Amino acid sequence: MRLKTLLLSAAAALSLAAAPAIADGVKVGLITTLSGGGAGIGADVRDGFMLALKNAGDAGKQVEVVLEDDQQKPDVAVQIADKMIQSDNVDVLTGIIWSNLAMAVVPAATGQGKFYLSSNAAPSALAGSGCNPLYFSVSYQNDNLHEAAGAYASEKGVKKMFIMAPNYPAGQDSLAGFKRFYTGEVVAEVYTQVGQTDFAAEIAQIRASGAEEVFFFQPGGMGIAFLKQYAESGVDIPLIGPGFSLSEDILPAVGDAAIGIKNTSHWSTDLDNPANKAFVEGFRADFGRFPSLYAAQAYDTANLLLSAMAKASPSDPEAFRAALAAAEFDSVRGKFGFGPNQHPIQDIYVLEVEKRDGELTNKIIGTAMTDRGDAYAEQCQM
């Protein structure tokens, strides 16, 4: 009954909105971070999304993109989303990287009858009781890559771990996810500040902790700063992170100190399927760098959107939602499908940083989890 009511409300909201700017097309509001410490991530989201539209030919031309920088500020992101919905008349929103921004924007967007397709942030609150028929995560659920790291550390037999993440929803989900599958002892659980660039105090704690390994989640500029300072500190306790901490957007800035560090991800540049090979080759040709997992997720998000557009229009929310849920597109991840809360069910791999063709990237060395959904789907009542 809740689903029917929400979809009817969405249909009513959409019927009152002005028609999309493109006949028989879809207008997308792409809100991402293009300034500050997260700018590299945002650039990959933008470039991955736009590459998919380019590769789609005439079908891609049926998508009009309105792009804006959220400056990594929740209030700015909400203002942009409201403008896109109320003035630009977008049909679908996407692109937000940070979970605190997603928690501000996604409920506001779906409450106004708009679809939100997440190309990255997927906080637990939106996967469980806060799920919504108009919200799809095309990336993961926040805990997933960290759960895989916990499972990997347990399988390796690591008995004592130091764990660390920024203090915001994704950081809290990350450590919860790691602990869910880690069977050893957590000797210290440390939350850092969002945007922090000085990790001297935390590295001193690591040195004195007695830990056998360190699990760290520090994306974007935070990851660059931590990894460089850790390498310079001389501390030799091995690191393991989620793919966000060792993604291709930050590896050039970190340098060779990252080589050999293990991380966990649902995607890698060397995944062996035709869609991924074409994506990696096309991205490198157009932008002169290896794509990151953020670019891969945005590329999949655009292709999911195009697959749904071939069947239905957002002006028919029920039909468009069904088309999205079918996920009939060639994912760079290979097999891809949604669970009951419209979050992915997918494999998660163990990666290792290497230098390939003179550039730093990741290679798959194992599989940490197969067909992993998430811990919150049972709480979703749709």
Coordinates of C-alpha atoms in Angstrom, one line a residue, residues 44-298:
D44 CA 35.5 11.0 -12.5
V45 CA 31.7 10.9 -11.9
R46 CA 31.1 13.5 -14.5
D47 CA 33.4 12.0 -17.0
G48 CA 32.1 8.5 -16.6
F49 CA 28.5 9.6 -16.9
M50 CA 29.1 11.7 -20.0
L51 CA 31.3 9.0 -21.7
A52 CA 28.3 6.5 -21.5
L53 CA 26.0 9.1 -23.2
K54 CA 28.6 9.7 -25.9
N55 CA 29.1 6.0 -26.5
A56 CA 25.3 5.5 -26.8
G57 CA 25.1 7.6 -29.9
D58 CA 21.6 8.9 -30.7
A59 CA 20.1 7.4 -27.6
G60 CA 22.6 9.4 -25.5
K61 CA 21.5 12.6 -27.2
Q62 CA 18.1 12.1 -25.7
V63 CA 19.5 12.9 -22.3
E64 CA 20.1 16.5 -21.3
V65 CA 22.5 17.0 -18.4
V66 CA 22.4 20.0 -16.0
L67 CA 25.7 19.9 -14.1
E68 CA 26.5 21.7 -10.9
D69 CA 29.2 21.7 -8.1
D70 CA 27.9 21.0 -4.6
Q71 CA 31.1 22.2 -3.0
Q72 CA 30.8 19.2 -0.7
K73 CA 28.3 21.2 1.4
P74 CA 24.9 19.7 2.3
D75 CA 23.1 23.1 2.2
V76 CA 24.5 23.9 -1.2
A77 CA 23.5 20.5 -2.5
V78 CA 19.9 20.9 -1.3
Q79 CA 19.7 24.4 -2.9
I80 CA 21.0 23.1 -6.2
A81 CA 18.6 20.1 -6.1
D82 CA 15.6 22.3 -5.4
K83 CA 16.6 24.7 -8.3
M84 CA 17.0 21.7 -10.6
I85 CA 13.6 20.3 -9.7
Q86 CA 11.6 23.5 -9.5
S87 CA 13.3 25.7 -12.2
D88 CA 15.2 23.4 -14.5
N89 CA 12.4 20.7 -14.4
V90 CA 14.8 17.8 -14.3
D91 CA 13.3 14.3 -14.3
V92 CA 16.1 12.4 -12.6
L93 CA 18.9 13.4 -10.2
T94 CA 22.3 11.7 -9.7
G95 CA 26.0 12.3 -9.0
I96 CA 26.3 13.0 -5.2
I97 CA 29.5 11.5 -3.7
W98 CA 29.2 12.1 0.0
S99 CA 26.6 10.4 2.2
N100 CA 25.9 13.4 4.4
L101 CA 24.9 15.3 1.2
A102 CA 22.8 12.3 0.0
M103 CA 21.0 12.2 3.3
A104 CA 20.0 15.8 2.7
V105 CA 19.1 15.6 -1.0
V106 CA 17.6 12.2 -1.7
P107 CA 14.6 12.5 0.7
A108 CA 13.9 16.0 -0.6
A109 CA 14.1 14.8 -4.3
T110 CA 12.0 11.7 -3.9
G111 CA 9.5 13.8 -1.8
Q112 CA 9.0 16.0 -4.8
G113 CA 8.4 13.0 -7.1
K114 CA 11.8 12.8 -8.7
F115 CA 13.9 9.7 -9.3
Y116 CA 17.3 9.6 -7.7
L117 CA 19.9 7.2 -9.1
S118 CA 22.9 7.1 -6.9
S119 CA 26.2 6.8 -8.7
N120 CA 28.1 6.6 -5.3
A121 CA 26.7 7.5 -1.8
A122 CA 24.4 4.8 -0.4
P123 CA 24.0 5.3 3.3
S124 CA 22.4 2.6 5.5
A125 CA 19.5 4.8 6.4
L126 CA 18.3 4.9 2.8
A127 CA 18.8 1.1 2.3
G128 CA 16.7 0.1 5.3
S129 CA 13.6 1.8 6.8
G130 CA 14.3 5.0 4.7
C131 CA 14.1 3.2 1.3
N132 CA 12.0 4.7 -1.3
P133 CA 10.5 3.4 -4.7
L134 CA 12.1 6.4 -6.5
Y135 CA 15.6 5.8 -5.1
F136 CA 18.0 3.3 -6.6
S137 CA 21.7 2.8 -5.7
V138 CA 23.6 1.8 -8.7
S139 CA 26.9 1.7 -6.8
Y140 CA 26.7 -0.4 -3.6
Q141 CA 25.4 -0.1 -0.1
N142 CA 27.9 1.9 2.0
D143 CA 28.9 -1.1 4.2
N144 CA 29.7 -3.4 1.3
L145 CA 33.3 -2.8 0.4
H146 CA 34.2 -2.6 4.1
E147 CA 32.4 -5.8 4.9
A148 CA 34.6 -7.5 2.3
A149 CA 37.7 -6.0 3.9
G150 CA 36.7 -7.5 7.2
A151 CA 36.0 -10.8 5.7
Y152 CA 39.4 -10.7 3.9
A153 CA 41.3 -9.8 7.1
S154 CA 39.5 -12.6 8.9
E155 CA 40.4 -15.1 6.2
K156 CA 44.1 -14.0 6.4
G157 CA 44.0 -14.7 10.1
V158 CA 44.7 -11.1 11.2
K159 CA 44.1 -11.2 15.0
K160 CA 44.4 -7.5 15.8
M161 CA 43.2 -4.6 13.7
F162 CA 43.3 -0.8 14.1
I163 CA 40.4 0.7 12.2
M164 CA 39.8 4.3 11.1
A165 CA 37.3 6.3 9.1
P166 CA 36.0 9.9 8.8
N167 CA 33.2 10.8 11.2
Y168 CA 30.2 11.1 8.8
P169 CA 27.5 8.6 7.7
A170 CA 29.7 6.7 5.2
G171 CA 32.5 6.5 7.7
Q172 CA 30.2 5.1 10.4
D173 CA 28.8 2.6 7.9
S174 CA 32.3 1.6 6.9
L175 CA 33.5 0.6 10.4
A176 CA 30.2 -1.1 11.1
G177 CA 30.6 -3.0 7.9
F178 CA 34.1 -4.0 8.6
K179 CA 33.3 -5.2 12.1
R180 CA 30.3 -7.2 10.8
F181 CA 32.6 -9.7 9.1
Y182 CA 35.9 -9.3 11.1
T183 CA 36.4 -12.1 13.7
G184 CA 39.5 -10.8 15.4
E185 CA 40.1 -8.0 17.9
V186 CA 39.7 -4.4 17.1
V187 CA 42.4 -2.7 19.2
A188 CA 41.3 0.8 18.4
E189 CA 38.4 2.4 16.5
V190 CA 39.2 6.0 15.5
Y191 CA 37.0 8.6 13.8
T192 CA 38.8 11.4 12.0
Q193 CA 37.4 14.8 10.8
V194 CA 35.9 15.1 7.4
G195 CA 38.4 17.0 5.2
Q196 CA 41.3 16.3 7.6
T197 CA 44.8 16.5 6.1
D198 CA 47.0 16.1 9.1
F199 CA 47.2 12.5 10.4
A200 CA 50.2 12.8 12.7
A201 CA 48.2 12.0 15.9
E202 CA 46.4 9.0 14.3
I203 CA 49.7 7.6 12.9
A204 CA 51.2 7.9 16.4
Q205 CA 48.2 5.9 17.8
I206 CA 48.7 3.3 15.1
R207 CA 52.4 3.0 16.0
A208 CA 51.6 2.3 19.6
S209 CA 48.5 0.2 19.1
G210 CA 50.0 -3.3 18.9
A211 CA 47.8 -3.9 15.8
E212 CA 48.9 -6.4 13.1
E213 CA 47.2 -4.4 10.3
V214 CA 45.3 -1.2 9.8
F215 CA 42.0 -0.8 8.0
F216 CA 41.5 2.8 6.8
F217 CA 38.7 4.5 4.9
Q218 CA 39.9 7.9 3.7
P219 CA 38.6 8.9 0.3
G220 CA 39.7 11.8 -2.0
G221 CA 42.2 14.3 -0.6
M222 CA 42.0 12.7 2.9
G223 CA 43.4 9.5 1.4
I224 CA 46.2 11.2 -0.4
A225 CA 47.3 13.0 2.8
F226 CA 47.1 9.9 5.0
L227 CA 48.9 7.6 2.6
K228 CA 51.8 10.0 2.0
Q229 CA 52.2 10.8 5.7
Y230 CA 52.0 7.1 6.6
A231 CA 54.8 6.2 4.1
E232 CA 56.9 9.0 5.4
S233 CA 56.4 8.0 9.1
G234 CA 58.3 4.7 8.8
V235 CA 55.5 2.8 10.4
D236 CA 55.6 -0.7 8.8
I237 CA 52.2 -2.1 9.9
P238 CA 50.4 -3.2 6.7
L239 CA 47.4 -1.3 5.4
I240 CA 44.2 -2.5 4.0
G241 CA 41.3 -0.3 2.7
P242 CA 38.2 -0.3 0.7
G243 CA 38.6 0.7 -3.0
F244 CA 37.8 4.3 -2.1
S245 CA 41.0 4.6 -0.2
L246 CA 43.2 3.4 -3.1
S247 CA 41.1 4.4 -6.2
E248 CA 42.7 5.6 -9.4
D249 CA 41.7 9.2 -8.9
I250 CA 44.1 9.5 -6.0
L251 CA 46.9 7.0 -6.9
P252 CA 48.9 9.4 -9.1
A253 CA 49.1 11.9 -6.2
V254 CA 50.1 9.1 -3.7
G255 CA 52.8 7.6 -5.9
D256 CA 54.7 4.4 -5.6
A257 CA 54.1 4.2 -1.9
A258 CA 50.7 2.7 -2.7
I259 CA 52.1 -0.2 -4.7
G260 CA 51.2 -3.6 -3.1
I261 CA 48.5 -2.3 -0.7
K262 CA 45.4 -4.5 -0.7
N263 CA 41.9 -3.1 -1.0
T264 CA 38.4 -4.4 -1.7
S265 CA 36.1 -3.3 -4.6
H266 CA 33.2 -4.4 -6.7
W267 CA 35.0 -3.2 -9.8
S268 CA 38.6 -3.1 -11.3
T269 CA 40.2 -1.9 -14.5
D270 CA 41.1 -5.5 -15.3
L271 CA 37.6 -7.1 -14.9
D272 CA 37.4 -9.4 -17.9
N273 CA 34.1 -8.6 -19.7
P274 CA 33.5 -6.7 -23.0
A275 CA 31.7 -3.8 -21.5
N276 CA 34.5 -3.1 -19.0
K277 CA 37.2 -3.4 -21.7
A278 CA 35.4 -0.9 -23.9
F279 CA 34.9 1.4 -20.9
V280 CA 38.5 1.4 -19.7
E281 CA 39.9 1.9 -23.2
G282 CA 37.4 4.6 -24.1
F283 CA 38.0 6.5 -20.8
R284 CA 41.8 6.4 -21.2
A285 CA 41.5 7.5 -24.8
D286 CA 39.2 10.5 -24.0
F287 CA 40.7 11.6 -20.6
G288 CA 44.3 10.2 -20.6
R289 CA 44.0 8.4 -17.3
F290 CA 42.8 5.2 -15.8
P291 CA 39.1 5.4 -14.6
S292 CA 38.3 5.0 -10.9
L293 CA 35.5 3.0 -9.4
Y294 CA 33.6 6.3 -9.2
A295 CA 33.8 6.7 -13.0
A296 CA 32.7 3.1 -13.5
Q297 CA 29.7 3.5 -11.2
A298 CA 28.7 6.7 -13.1

